[in-house]
Structures are given as structure tokens and as C-alpha cells.
XYZ file of N, CA and C in Angstrom:
801
model
N 0.842 -1.181 -0.139
C 0.134 0.040 -0.289
C 0.952 1.344 0.016
N 0.525 2.254 -0.860
C 1.367 3.314 -0.854
C 1.135 4.255 0.175
N 1.985 5.215 0.314
C 1.780 6.357 1.583
C 0.364 6.852 1.379
N 0.105 7.495 0.229
C -1.166 8.095 -0.156
C -2.470 7.208 0.337
N -2.435 6.047 -0.105
C -3.340 5.053 0.048
C -3.675 4.794 1.799
N -2.389 4.767 2.470
C -2.448 4.357 3.875
C -2.892 5.859 4.476
N -2.506 6.807 3.925
C -3.495 8.169 4.700
C -4.704 8.013 4.455
N -5.286 7.808 3.095
C -6.542 7.844 2.982
C -7.213 6.857 3.808
N -6.610 5.605 3.949
C -7.204 4.638 4.808
C -7.522 5.141 6.041
N -6.490 5.896 6.599
C -6.485 6.402 8.058
C -7.540 7.133 8.206
N -7.818 8.365 7.350
C -9.040 9.214 7.309
C -10.097 8.430 7.417
N -10.487 7.456 6.580
C -11.664 6.870 6.718
C -12.030 5.971 8.015
N -10.703 5.493 8.404
C -10.854 4.942 9.646
C -11.160 5.543 10.846
N -10.512 6.724 10.791
C -10.790 7.758 12.054
C -12.419 8.136 12.067
N -12.935 8.453 10.622
C -14.188 8.836 10.703
C -15.230 7.623 10.991
N -14.834 6.256 10.720
C -15.591 5.262 11.212
C -15.419 4.978 12.600
N -14.537 5.209 13.361
C -14.119 5.170 14.688
C -15.043 6.241 15.385
N -15.242 7.507 14.778
C -15.792 8.671 15.246
C -17.438 8.146 15.325
N -17.961 7.759 14.126
C -19.395 7.365 13.881
C -19.572 6.045 14.926
N -19.035 5.157 15.007
C -19.099 3.926 15.909
C -19.059 4.259 17.325
N -18.198 5.073 17.866
C -18.321 5.638 19.239
C -19.448 6.336 19.723
N -19.588 7.305 18.499
C -20.756 8.105 19.078
C -22.080 7.339 18.895
N -22.414 6.241 18.042
C -23.473 5.430 17.934
C -23.577 4.727 19.148
N -22.475 4.065 19.673
C -22.459 3.419 20.884
C -22.730 4.084 22.173
N -22.482 5.369 22.092
C -22.766 6.274 23.282
C -24.418 6.358 23.430
N -25.008 6.528 22.106
C -26.516 6.727 21.855
C -27.171 5.554 22.145
N -26.614 4.370 21.874
C -27.088 2.923 22.135
C -27.291 2.883 23.616
N -26.026 2.981 24.134
C -26.085 2.751 25.950
C -26.984 3.648 26.527
N -26.928 4.892 26.271
C -28.100 5.681 26.864
C -29.516 5.169 26.739
N -29.748 4.746 25.401
C -31.081 4.265 25.076
C -31.453 2.939 25.902
N -30.326 2.042 25.829
C -30.265 1.037 26.706
C -30.788 1.019 28.104
N -30.151 1.937 28.667
C -29.978 2.280 30.154
C -31.617 2.879 30.505
N -31.971 3.852 29.420
C -33.317 4.199 29.725
C -34.693 3.150 29.482
N -34.169 2.393 28.615
C -35.240 1.280 28.464
C -35.320 0.505 29.794
N -34.426 0.336 30.745
C -34.663 -0.262 32.043
C -35.151 0.681 32.941
N -34.431 1.817 32.995
C -34.575 2.867 34.145
C -35.979 3.557 34.078
N -36.524 4.047 32.914
C -38.008 4.699 32.748
C -39.066 3.762 33.447
N -39.163 2.480 32.631
C -40.182 1.649 33.269
C -39.834 1.158 34.605
N -38.593 1.147 34.940
C -38.226 0.657 36.047
C -38.541 1.452 37.445
N -38.583 2.705 37.025
C -38.940 4.049 37.898
C -37.539 4.228 38.654
N -36.306 4.201 38.310
C -35.240 4.657 38.760
C -34.298 5.612 37.979
N -35.083 6.343 36.968
C -34.333 7.268 36.162
C -33.578 8.313 36.821
N -34.448 9.272 37.433
C -34.000 10.234 38.243
C -32.822 9.820 39.243
N -33.025 8.637 39.906
C -32.043 8.359 40.866
C -30.629 7.899 40.399
N -30.481 7.486 39.154
C -29.311 6.812 38.671
C -28.703 7.303 37.558
N -29.722 8.194 36.711
C -29.012 8.629 35.538
C -27.974 9.425 35.407
N -28.076 10.780 36.299
C -26.805 11.450 36.375
C -25.719 10.946 36.381
N -25.567 9.863 37.459
C -24.181 9.239 37.745
C -23.966 8.361 36.427
N -24.877 7.693 36.049
C -24.558 6.686 34.682
C -24.308 7.549 33.571
N -24.721 8.741 33.316
C -24.509 9.607 32.121
C -23.094 10.172 32.104
N -22.570 10.506 33.321
C -21.190 11.142 33.587
C -20.347 9.959 33.354
N -20.317 8.668 34.198
C -19.655 7.659 33.985
C -19.445 7.067 32.651
N -20.713 6.971 31.830
C -20.626 6.510 30.518
C -19.914 7.295 29.637
N -20.077 8.583 29.673
C -19.190 9.559 28.767
C -18.002 9.731 29.052
N -17.467 9.554 30.399
C -16.054 9.565 30.479
C -15.515 8.154 29.804
N -16.042 7.094 30.120
C -15.834 5.534 29.658
C -15.471 5.620 28.200
N -16.520 6.361 27.557
C -16.417 6.201 26.091
C -15.381 7.178 25.573
N -15.079 8.276 26.247
C -14.310 8.997 25.959
C -12.851 8.531 25.974
N -12.387 7.674 27.103
C -11.387 6.737 27.309
C -11.245 5.834 26.041
N -12.356 5.341 25.683
C -12.370 4.132 24.618
C -11.928 4.939 23.519
N -12.447 5.991 23.158
C -12.193 6.689 21.820
C -10.797 7.189 21.715
N -10.159 7.489 22.949
C -8.700 7.845 22.897
C -7.789 6.698 22.526
N -8.299 5.832 23.273
C -7.309 4.448 22.814
C -7.427 3.877 21.706
N -8.794 3.861 21.018
C -8.779 3.569 19.551
C -8.042 4.384 18.703
N -8.006 5.790 18.693
C -7.324 6.666 17.969
C -5.910 6.351 18.099
N -5.468 6.227 19.402
C -3.894 5.654 19.622
C -3.551 4.800 19.066
N -4.286 3.699 18.923
C -3.878 2.323 18.262
C -4.343 2.220 16.797
N -4.549 3.400 16.200
C -5.166 3.170 14.942
C -4.283 2.556 13.803
N -3.206 2.395 14.092
C -2.088 1.748 13.213
C -2.279 0.276 13.404
N -2.785 -0.263 14.623
C -3.131 -1.795 14.745
C -4.499 -2.125 14.084
N -5.359 -1.566 13.460
C -6.282 -1.985 12.662
C -6.111 -2.625 11.313
N -5.188 -3.502 11.468
C -4.633 -4.116 10.242
C -5.002 -5.613 10.238
N -5.164 -6.077 9.241
C -5.380 -7.554 8.810
C -4.093 -8.263 9.087
N -4.005 -9.035 10.169
C -2.692 -9.534 10.632
C -2.348 -10.695 9.375
N -3.335 -11.201 8.454
C -2.822 -12.081 7.468
C -2.407 -11.282 6.269
N -2.550 -10.021 5.978
C -2.160 -9.215 4.980
C -1.220 -8.053 4.957
N -1.587 -7.750 6.445
C -0.874 -6.435 6.738
C -1.428 -4.926 6.356
N -2.585 -5.208 5.626
C -3.390 -3.833 4.999
C -4.171 -3.316 6.102
N -4.304 -1.948 6.179
C -4.976 -1.360 7.164
C -6.490 -1.100 6.707
N -7.388 -1.600 7.704
C -8.841 -1.591 7.140
C -9.306 0.019 7.158
N -10.077 0.276 6.101
C -10.568 1.662 5.912
C -11.639 1.859 6.955
N -12.290 0.882 7.571
C -13.185 1.221 8.682
C -13.001 0.051 9.851
N -13.842 0.141 10.801
C -13.691 -0.980 11.867
C -14.318 -2.102 11.299
N -13.831 -3.292 11.354
C -14.641 -4.494 10.964
C -15.605 -4.956 11.828
N -16.409 -5.963 11.473
C -17.620 -6.373 12.246
C -17.162 -7.089 13.399
N -15.989 -7.848 13.397
C -15.587 -8.463 14.912
C -14.981 -7.356 15.893
N -14.494 -6.263 15.435
C -13.983 -5.158 16.186
C -15.219 -4.296 16.888
N -16.164 -4.240 15.896
C -17.517 -3.639 16.396
C -18.262 -4.360 17.496
N -18.506 -5.799 17.255
C -18.824 -6.607 18.417
C -17.990 -6.472 19.504
N -16.754 -6.568 19.654
C -16.111 -6.423 20.794
C -16.124 -4.925 21.492
N -16.123 -4.134 20.597
C -16.370 -2.803 21.260
C -17.736 -2.382 21.967
N -18.618 -3.234 21.401
C -19.939 -3.147 21.941
C -20.084 -3.675 23.173
N -19.447 -4.939 23.462
C -19.509 -5.653 24.749
C -18.637 -4.755 25.718
N -17.635 -3.897 25.295
C -16.862 -3.077 26.219
C -17.645 -1.920 26.528
N -18.535 -1.399 25.309
C -19.408 -0.055 25.633
C -20.408 -0.428 26.857
N -20.750 -1.870 26.772
C -21.976 -1.950 27.677
C -21.731 -1.940 29.166
N -20.447 -1.959 29.666
C -19.916 -2.449 30.887
C -20.339 -1.286 31.967
N -20.321 -0.053 31.723
C -20.920 1.077 32.605
C -22.245 0.915 32.804
N -23.192 0.548 31.533
C -24.493 0.326 31.755
C -24.870 -0.924 32.642
N -24.179 -2.042 32.325
C -24.290 -3.134 33.248
C -24.012 -2.961 34.606
N -22.991 -2.359 35.061
C -22.633 -1.809 36.473
C -23.863 -1.132 37.106
N -24.363 -0.068 36.566
C -25.500 0.522 37.082
C -26.878 -0.175 37.122
N -27.122 -0.913 36.111
C -28.333 -1.778 36.251
C -28.322 -2.883 37.205
N -27.035 -3.472 37.347
C -27.029 -4.546 38.319
C -27.065 -3.784 39.970
N -26.537 -2.615 40.051
C -26.639 -1.860 41.358
C -28.193 -1.740 41.469
N -28.753 -1.150 40.380
C -30.438 -0.811 40.601
C -31.262 -2.184 40.754
N -30.822 -3.360 40.344
C -31.533 -4.389 40.334
C -31.613 -4.755 41.776
N -30.870 -4.300 42.868
C -31.003 -4.620 44.301
C -32.303 -4.088 44.816
N -32.787 -2.976 44.131
C -34.080 -2.346 44.882
C -35.210 -2.127 43.828
N -34.963 -2.674 42.493
C -35.775 -2.403 41.487
C -35.987 -3.758 40.728
N -37.237 -4.169 40.417
C -37.604 -5.469 39.497
C -37.284 -5.631 38.260
N -35.886 -5.466 38.085
C -35.483 -5.743 36.433
C -34.577 -6.677 36.391
N -34.626 -7.851 37.395
C -33.346 -8.937 37.214
C -33.657 -9.693 35.931
N -34.936 -10.055 35.517
C -34.898 -11.099 34.601
C -34.634 -10.335 33.167
N -35.086 -9.234 32.775
C -34.302 -8.646 31.633
C -33.200 -8.275 31.665
N -32.618 -8.059 32.924
C -30.878 -7.800 32.978
C -30.168 -9.127 32.834
N -30.925 -10.188 33.207
C -30.203 -11.571 32.986
C -30.087 -11.724 31.367
N -31.069 -11.094 30.732
C -30.948 -11.475 29.251
C -29.652 -10.588 28.520
N -29.549 -9.346 29.313
C -28.442 -8.464 28.832
C -27.117 -9.258 29.093
N -27.172 -9.834 30.241
C -25.917 -10.548 30.673
C -25.388 -11.562 29.802
N -26.371 -12.469 29.456
C -26.166 -13.565 28.371
C -25.870 -13.029 27.158
N -26.367 -11.953 26.691
C -26.026 -11.164 25.572
C -24.492 -10.983 25.391
N -24.008 -10.293 26.523
C -22.681 -9.956 26.634
C -21.767 -11.051 26.700
N -22.227 -12.312 27.328
C -21.394 -13.467 27.277
C -21.258 -14.060 25.654
N -22.583 -13.984 25.188
C -22.528 -14.443 23.831
C -21.466 -13.664 22.770
N -21.559 -12.500 22.981
C -20.492 -11.653 21.918
C -19.354 -11.729 22.385
N -18.864 -12.546 23.563
C -17.338 -12.785 23.773
C -17.003 -13.954 23.066
N -17.982 -14.878 22.516
C -17.744 -16.057 21.678
C -17.672 -15.632 20.072
N -18.485 -14.457 19.982
C -18.927 -14.332 18.695
C -17.869 -13.407 17.947
N -17.244 -12.523 18.572
C -16.383 -11.603 17.831
C -15.234 -12.406 17.364
N -14.672 -13.270 18.128
C -13.554 -14.330 17.919
C -13.881 -14.873 16.534
N -15.056 -15.586 16.651
C -15.693 -16.581 15.482
C -15.704 -15.679 14.089
N -16.257 -14.385 14.345
C -16.604 -13.595 13.173
C -15.228 -13.309 12.645
N -14.087 -12.839 13.419
C -12.902 -12.522 12.850
C -12.107 -13.557 12.193
N -12.304 -14.663 12.725
C -11.589 -16.060 12.130
C -12.096 -16.386 10.843
N -13.543 -16.197 10.896
C -14.440 -16.723 9.694
C -14.198 -15.934 8.389
N -14.049 -14.510 8.815
C -13.519 -13.595 7.733
C -12.456 -13.537 7.354
N -11.380 -13.950 8.246
C -9.832 -13.947 8.071
C -9.540 -12.249 8.051
N -10.330 -11.426 9.480
C -9.844 -10.334 9.579
C -9.255 -10.021 10.992
N -8.294 -11.013 11.325
C -8.070 -10.786 12.569
C -7.169 -9.716 12.884
N -7.298 -8.798 13.773
C -6.434 -7.603 14.063
C -5.631 -7.561 15.340
N -4.573 -6.950 15.290
C -4.036 -6.641 16.552
C -5.115 -6.018 17.864
N -5.544 -4.858 17.389
C -6.339 -4.020 18.056
C -7.627 -5.052 18.479
N -8.042 -5.824 17.804
C -9.176 -6.770 18.104
C -8.547 -7.581 19.266
N -7.511 -8.005 19.209
C -7.021 -8.941 20.138
C -6.811 -8.255 21.629
N -6.410 -6.959 21.564
C -6.194 -6.213 22.590
C -7.490 -5.979 23.344
N -8.632 -5.174 22.388
C -9.872 -5.204 22.965
C -10.643 -6.343 23.419
N -10.443 -7.460 23.031
C -11.032 -8.678 23.508
C -10.553 -9.015 24.809
N -9.034 -8.802 25.135
C -8.419 -8.987 26.239
C -8.895 -8.036 27.338
N -8.930 -6.802 26.857
C -9.555 -5.536 27.749
C -10.918 -5.707 28.067
N -11.779 -6.248 27.277
C -13.210 -6.439 27.505
C -13.214 -7.605 28.676
N -12.398 -8.731 28.715
C -12.413 -9.684 29.674
C -12.088 -9.242 31.037
N -11.109 -8.560 31.124
C -10.684 -8.058 32.472
C -11.471 -6.835 32.947
N -12.121 -6.122 32.052
C -13.011 -5.049 32.217
C -14.284 -5.700 32.792
N -14.881 -6.876 32.261
C -16.122 -7.419 32.818
C -15.853 -8.134 34.000
N -14.476 -8.651 34.361
C -14.179 -9.049 35.734
C -14.307 -8.097 36.955
N -13.642 -6.827 36.364
C -13.704 -5.777 37.206
C -15.126 -5.557 37.859
N -16.022 -5.343 36.795
C -17.488 -4.944 36.954
C -18.152 -6.082 37.830
N -17.906 -7.406 37.573
C -18.630 -8.382 38.211
C -18.144 -8.579 39.669
N -16.661 -8.413 39.865
C -16.142 -8.260 41.339
C -16.718 -7.229 42.175
N -16.676 -5.971 41.466
C -17.461 -5.002 42.381
C -18.937 -5.200 42.646
N -19.695 -5.828 41.827
C -20.937 -6.201 41.997
C -21.112 -7.446 42.830
N -20.373 -8.278 42.874
C -20.240 -9.573 43.597
C -20.111 -8.841 45.228
N -19.029 -8.185 45.480
C -18.839 -7.590 46.621
C -19.868 -6.734 47.157
N -20.617 -5.865 46.264
C -21.585 -4.918 46.782
C -22.648 -5.818 47.217
N -23.093 -6.965 46.723
C -24.085 -7.939 47.226
C -23.310 -8.747 48.250
N -22.189 -8.572 48.784
C -21.376 -9.196 49.698
C -21.367 -10.702 49.556
N -21.324 -11.194 48.277
C -21.164 -12.523 47.924
C -19.610 -12.915 48.088
N -18.754 -11.992 48.012
C -17.437 -12.366 48.107
C -16.895 -11.450 49.168
N -15.751 -12.028 49.993
C -15.103 -11.224 51.131
C -14.282 -10.182 50.428
N -13.995 -9.049 51.354
C -13.334 -7.983 50.887
C -11.818 -8.407 50.580
N -11.312 -9.251 51.103
C -9.858 -9.594 50.704
C -9.654 -10.325 49.271
N -10.763 -10.955 48.888
C -10.986 -11.620 47.521
C -11.032 -10.253 46.603
N -12.073 -9.355 46.815
C -12.137 -8.313 46.184
C -10.698 -7.499 45.901
N -9.893 -7.284 47.015
C -8.910 -6.469 46.714
C -7.627 -7.364 45.943
N -7.737 -8.682 45.978
C -6.814 -9.455 45.457
C -7.079 -9.392 43.573
N -8.366 -9.337 43.606
C -8.698 -9.614 42.244
C -8.334 -8.260 41.578
N -8.949 -7.159 42.183
C -8.289 -5.784 41.820
C -6.889 -5.601 41.347
N -5.962 -6.248 42.662
C -4.771 -6.121 42.456
C -4.181 -6.817 41.202
N -4.816 -7.875 41.027
C -4.386 -8.747 39.821
C -4.556 -7.853 38.314
N -5.791 -7.235 38.218
C -6.164 -6.626 37.253
C -5.451 -5.252 37.243
N -5.026 -4.646 38.358
C -4.466 -3.174 38.312
C -3.023 -3.481 38.097
N -2.195 -4.671 38.383
C -0.870 -4.838 38.031
C -1.011 -5.007 36.359
N -1.872 -5.640 35.776
C -1.988 -5.866 34.335
C -2.154 -4.496 33.696
N -2.741 -3.634 34.173
C -3.117 -2.468 33.526
C -1.722 -1.544 33.815
N -1.259 -1.426 34.879
C -0.133 -0.687 35.151
C 1.172 -1.158 34.280
N 1.337 -2.366 34.159
C 2.423 -2.901 33.125
C 2.112 -2.558 31.828
N 0.782 -2.757 31.307
C 0.549 -2.342 29.899
C 0.751 -0.781 29.914
N 0.362 -0.094 30.755
C 0.658 1.388 30.446
C 2.147 1.885 30.557
N 2.734 0.953 31.233
C 4.371 1.384 31.281
C 5.061 0.957 30.100
N 4.494 -0.186 29.571
C 5.071 -0.643 28.141
C 4.831 0.282 27.031
N 3.472 0.842 27.107
C 2.917 1.791 26.080
C 3.776 3.003 26.262
N 4.117 3.353 27.366
C 4.863 4.502 27.564
C 6.351 4.573 27.012
N 6.842 3.420 27.366
C 8.245 3.085 26.999
C 8.410 2.655 25.654
N 7.572 1.757 25.098
C 7.909 1.071 23.892
C 6.830 1.657 22.862
N 5.794 2.451 23.075
C 4.981 3.087 22.253
C 3.945 2.220 21.723
N 4.157 0.721 22.048
C 3.582 -0.144 21.322
C 3.435 -1.641 22.139
N 2.453 -2.349 22.357
C 2.643 -3.656 23.172
C 1.872 -4.701 21.999
N 2.465 -5.994 22.388
C 1.981 -7.114 21.669
C 1.164 -7.963 22.633
N -0.009 -7.840 22.383
C -1.068 -8.799 23.339
C -0.647 -10.380 23.256
N -0.471 -10.740 24.402
C -0.196 -12.474 24.541
C -0.606 -12.880 25.634
N -1.267 -14.000 25.481
C -2.229 -14.705 26.566
C -1.282 -15.876 27.112
N -1.079 -15.943 28.405
C -0.296 -17.119 29.086
C -1.438 -18.233 29.560
N -0.795 -19.186 29.992
C -1.658 -20.298 30.596
C -2.145 -19.813 31.957
N -1.353 -19.159 32.585
C -1.770 -19.003 34.043
C -2.666 -17.689 34.201
N -2.380 -16.903 32.930
C -3.386 -15.724 32.834
C -4.767 -16.161 32.474
N -4.996 -17.161 31.590
C -6.192 -17.622 31.360
C -6.750 -18.659 32.558
N -6.059 -19.077 33.132
C -6.359 -20.025 34.398
C -6.745 -18.860 35.537
N -6.448 -17.781 35.659
C -6.633 -17.006 36.696
C -8.124 -16.358 36.357
N -8.283 -16.039 35.012
C -9.651 -15.552 34.599
C -10.737 -16.643 34.806
N -10.441 -17.712 34.174
C -11.394 -18.941 34.263
C -11.633 -19.153 35.843
N -10.616 -19.234 36.780
C -10.899 -19.625 38.200
C -11.701 -18.472 38.840
N -11.581 -17.477 38.496
C -12.198 -16.161 39.060
C -13.876 -16.572 38.776
N -13.989 -16.881 37.522
C -15.308 -16.923 36.980
C -16.024 -18.159 37.549
N -15.022 -19.371 38.067
C -15.542 -20.515 38.823
C -15.980 -20.110 40.096
N -15.320 -19.091 40.820
C -15.679 -18.601 42.153
C -17.106 -17.947 42.059
N -17.352 -17.219 40.956
C -18.552 -16.267 40.780
C -19.625 -17.440 40.541
N -19.392 -18.391 39.791
C -20.360 -19.318 39.374
C -20.880 -20.028 40.626
N -19.990 -20.441 41.404
C -20.127 -21.254 42.689
C -20.998 -20.504 43.591
N -20.738 -18.932 43.688
C -21.749 -18.153 44.523
C -22.968 -17.918 44.236
N -23.157 -17.960 42.638
C -24.694 -17.942 42.066
C -25.517 -19.353 42.434
N -24.644 -20.393 42.349
C -25.312 -21.776 42.372
C -25.552 -21.909 43.929
N -24.754 -21.414 44.893
C -25.178 -21.269 46.204
C -26.290 -20.329 46.506
N -26.570 -19.403 45.894
C -27.849 -18.725 45.987
C -29.065 -19.420 45.569
N -28.874 -20.050 44.444
C -29.950 -20.913 43.723
C -30.269 -22.114 44.751
N -29.244 -22.810 45.242
C -29.399 -23.785 46.014
C -29.951 -23.545 47.583
N -29.683 -22.235 47.817
C -29.954 -21.887 49.141
C -28.774 -22.255 50.091
N -27.845 -22.224 49.745
C -26.521 -22.281 50.723
C -25.731 -23.406 49.902
N -24.391 -23.605 50.324
C -23.262 -24.661 50.085
C -22.852 -25.198 51.199
N -22.390 -26.294 51.123
C -21.921 -27.312 52.310
C -20.790 -26.558 52.537
N -20.631 -26.726 54.131
C -19.835 -26.148 54.811
C -18.243 -26.100 54.556
N -17.759 -24.959 54.307
C -16.361 -24.951 53.980
C -16.032 -24.945 52.430
N -17.054 -25.402 51.655
C -16.888 -25.419 50.291
C -16.603 -23.993 49.698
N -17.263 -23.034 49.996
C -17.217 -21.822 49.437
C -15.898 -21.196 49.939
N -15.304 -21.296 51.304
C -14.079 -20.830 51.516
C -12.827 -21.410 50.856
N -13.103 -22.874 50.627
C -11.974 -23.800 49.953
C -11.917 -23.333 48.469
N -13.076 -23.035 47.719
C -12.863 -22.675 46.320
C -12.228 -21.117 46.420
N -12.561 -20.440 47.325
C -12.087 -19.109 47.262
C -10.416 -19.118 47.521
N -10.058 -19.900 48.603
C -8.563 -19.937 48.656
C -7.877 -20.560 47.625
N -8.202 -21.697 47.028
C -7.449 -22.277 45.896
C -7.578 -21.307 44.636
N -8.600 -20.533 44.228
C -8.394 -19.488 43.395
C -7.485 -18.425 43.648
N -7.470 -18.092 44.881
C -6.516 -17.078 45.288
C -4.825 -17.369 44.991
N -4.764 -18.901 45.247
C -3.421 -19.460 44.922
C -3.222 -19.194 43.447
N -4.299 -19.631 42.672
C -4.002 -19.262 41.309
C -3.864 -17.892 40.777
N -4.610 -16.976 41.481
C -4.417 -15.596 41.004
C -2.789 -15.114 41.498
N -2.384 -15.487 42.719
C -0.971 -15.089 43.426
C -0.085 -15.610 42.198
N -0.274 -16.790 41.619
C 0.699 -17.505 40.759
C 0.627 -16.869 39.437
N -0.542 -16.437 38.860
C -0.668 -15.341 37.822
C 0.294 -14.057 37.861
N -0.044 -13.595 39.088
C 0.657 -12.318 39.228
C 2.289 -12.601 39.176
N 2.802 -13.578 39.679
C 4.250 -13.781 39.526
C 4.579 -14.063 38.056
N 3.633 -14.828 37.436
C 3.792 -14.905 35.785
C 3.760 -13.563 35.235
N 2.797 -12.856 35.707
C 2.897 -11.547 34.976
C 4.190 -10.523 35.263
N 4.504 -10.717 36.397
C 5.742 -9.888 36.609
C 6.938 -10.240 35.838
N 7.037 -11.724 35.813
C 8.127 -12.415 34.913
C 7.951 -11.866 33.451
N 6.865 -11.861 32.896
C 6.572 -11.600 31.557
C 6.835 -9.914 31.296
N 6.622 -9.005 32.267
C 6.764 -7.764 32.147
C 8.325 -7.624 32.103
N 9.028 -8.167 32.880
C 10.444 -8.147 33.165
C 11.111 -8.455 31.638
N 10.727 -9.556 31.205
C 10.941 -9.925 29.736
C 10.717 -9.181 28.857
N 9.696 -8.500 28.809
C 9.271 -7.468 27.682
C 10.188 -6.213 27.753
N 10.479 -5.749 29.068
C 11.494 -4.716 29.207
C 12.835 -4.964 28.625
N 13.239 -6.211 28.819
C 14.515 -6.564 28.489
C 14.400 -7.003 27.051
N 13.542 -6.886 26.187
C 13.224 -7.260 24.703
C 13.627 -8.764 24.458
N 13.318 -9.258 25.643
C 13.360 -10.885 25.446
C 11.892 -11.502 25.079
N 10.826 -10.607 25.310
C 9.382 -11.129 25.048
C 8.855 -10.170 24.131
N 7.741 -10.660 23.552
C 7.050 -9.919 22.366
C 6.008 -9.110 23.302
N 5.595 -9.537 24.179
C 4.203 -8.938 24.618
C 3.836 -9.407 26.037
N 2.741 -8.824 26.637
C 2.518 -8.789 27.992
C 1.169 -9.628 27.897
């Protein structure tokens, strides 16, 4: 691709990012209102939701523009002139996180749990759909892999805060999960500042940590449905998962040191 073609593609891509982020802001406000107005909690929650959602989307927009050179087809190296479908699906999932957080908090006092469950199922479905679409269309991009990883961690943050809000997990487990996610974010920020670019890389312990945290939350939900768990099972699961999380933190520190020494490609 010539320099002029590359410049033109970037212009088109910037316009696509602008339209997509603006559309998602509108969609999320409409989604929140579709719950809040009939649910009767619009006045109570909307101001905080609006500020949070706008700030969150402004951050997303800044990151998308910063990583604009990574909207390339990894198979061909060509820059996409617009956000592809897989990227749009991933971004939709990330875009929904502030909405999900406020709706889950509202669900404690207002009867919206069943339609909220439909929304949660939709979010989980998109986690599988975007990867399938990108591979099927042969449109895998580095930015798509980064967004997919970010969406997983963002969803964990939201779920962790929500589970603690409902006192389903102990405070120490909340702090451990947030520490693990905070270390990931801090290391990525440092690498971006130093190297101006990061290569997303998934490790076994990283996957194990995410999966094990979801196991804890699944056990908590099953406990609610069953009306309680056998004595000691809940604590045993939490402590086992805590060990996995601590191991993943050590793995992440080693990966970060390798990246700084140019012995590894990504975090």
C-alpha cells in the first residue's frame, strides 16, 4: 500500500471510529433508559450513569485513535478503512460495561433482574461471537485481540465490584482480584509509555486466573440458587482460586521483566 493510500485509509478509519463510538454512546443511553424509565429509577441513577458512561467512552475513543495503526489485517498487513464487524462486536461488549454496572446496582432495589439476565447472556455470547467472526472472515487484527483481552478484564472488574456490593465475596478476595487486574493495567501502561506499542500475549496462568475467578462467581450463584453451600466449600474454592491468582501475578511480573529486556514480544 502506498503512503497516499495508507493516509486515505487512516482518514476513513478515523471517521469510522468517530461514528461507531458516537453510535454506541447513543445506544447505551437508550439501553439504560429502556430499563430505568419503566423501572422507576431514572432520576435516581441517570446523572451518575451519564457522567460515567461519557467518561468511559471518551477513554475508549482515545485508545482507539492511539492504536489506529493496529487496525490491520494480520494476514495481509493492510489497514482496514473502517472498523470491521468483529471489532464492532468487541467494542459493543466493552461499551456496555458501565450500563451493566449501574443496572446491576439498581436491580438490588428495583424489579429488573429477568431482563437484566437477558443482557448479561447477550454480553457473554458476544465474547464468543467476535472471535468467530474475525476468524471466519479472516480479519484478525492486533487491536481486536487487545480489545478482547481488555473486555475480559473489564467484565471481571465489574462483576467483582457487583459481587462485593451484594456481599457474595469477602473483601480480601475483592482486593486480590483488583490487585491482579491493576498490575496488568499498570504494566501495559508502562510498556506503552516506554515502547509506544504492546503485543497482546495470553499465557496459561493468565487464562487460568480469569477462568478460576469465573468459577468462584459461578459457585456463588449456585449457592444462591441452592439456598446455601456445604460447609467450608465456599471458603475452600476462594482460597484455591486465590493461589491461582497469586501464581498468575508472579507470571505477569516475569512476563513484564522479559518485555522490558526485549526478550519477549508482549504482555
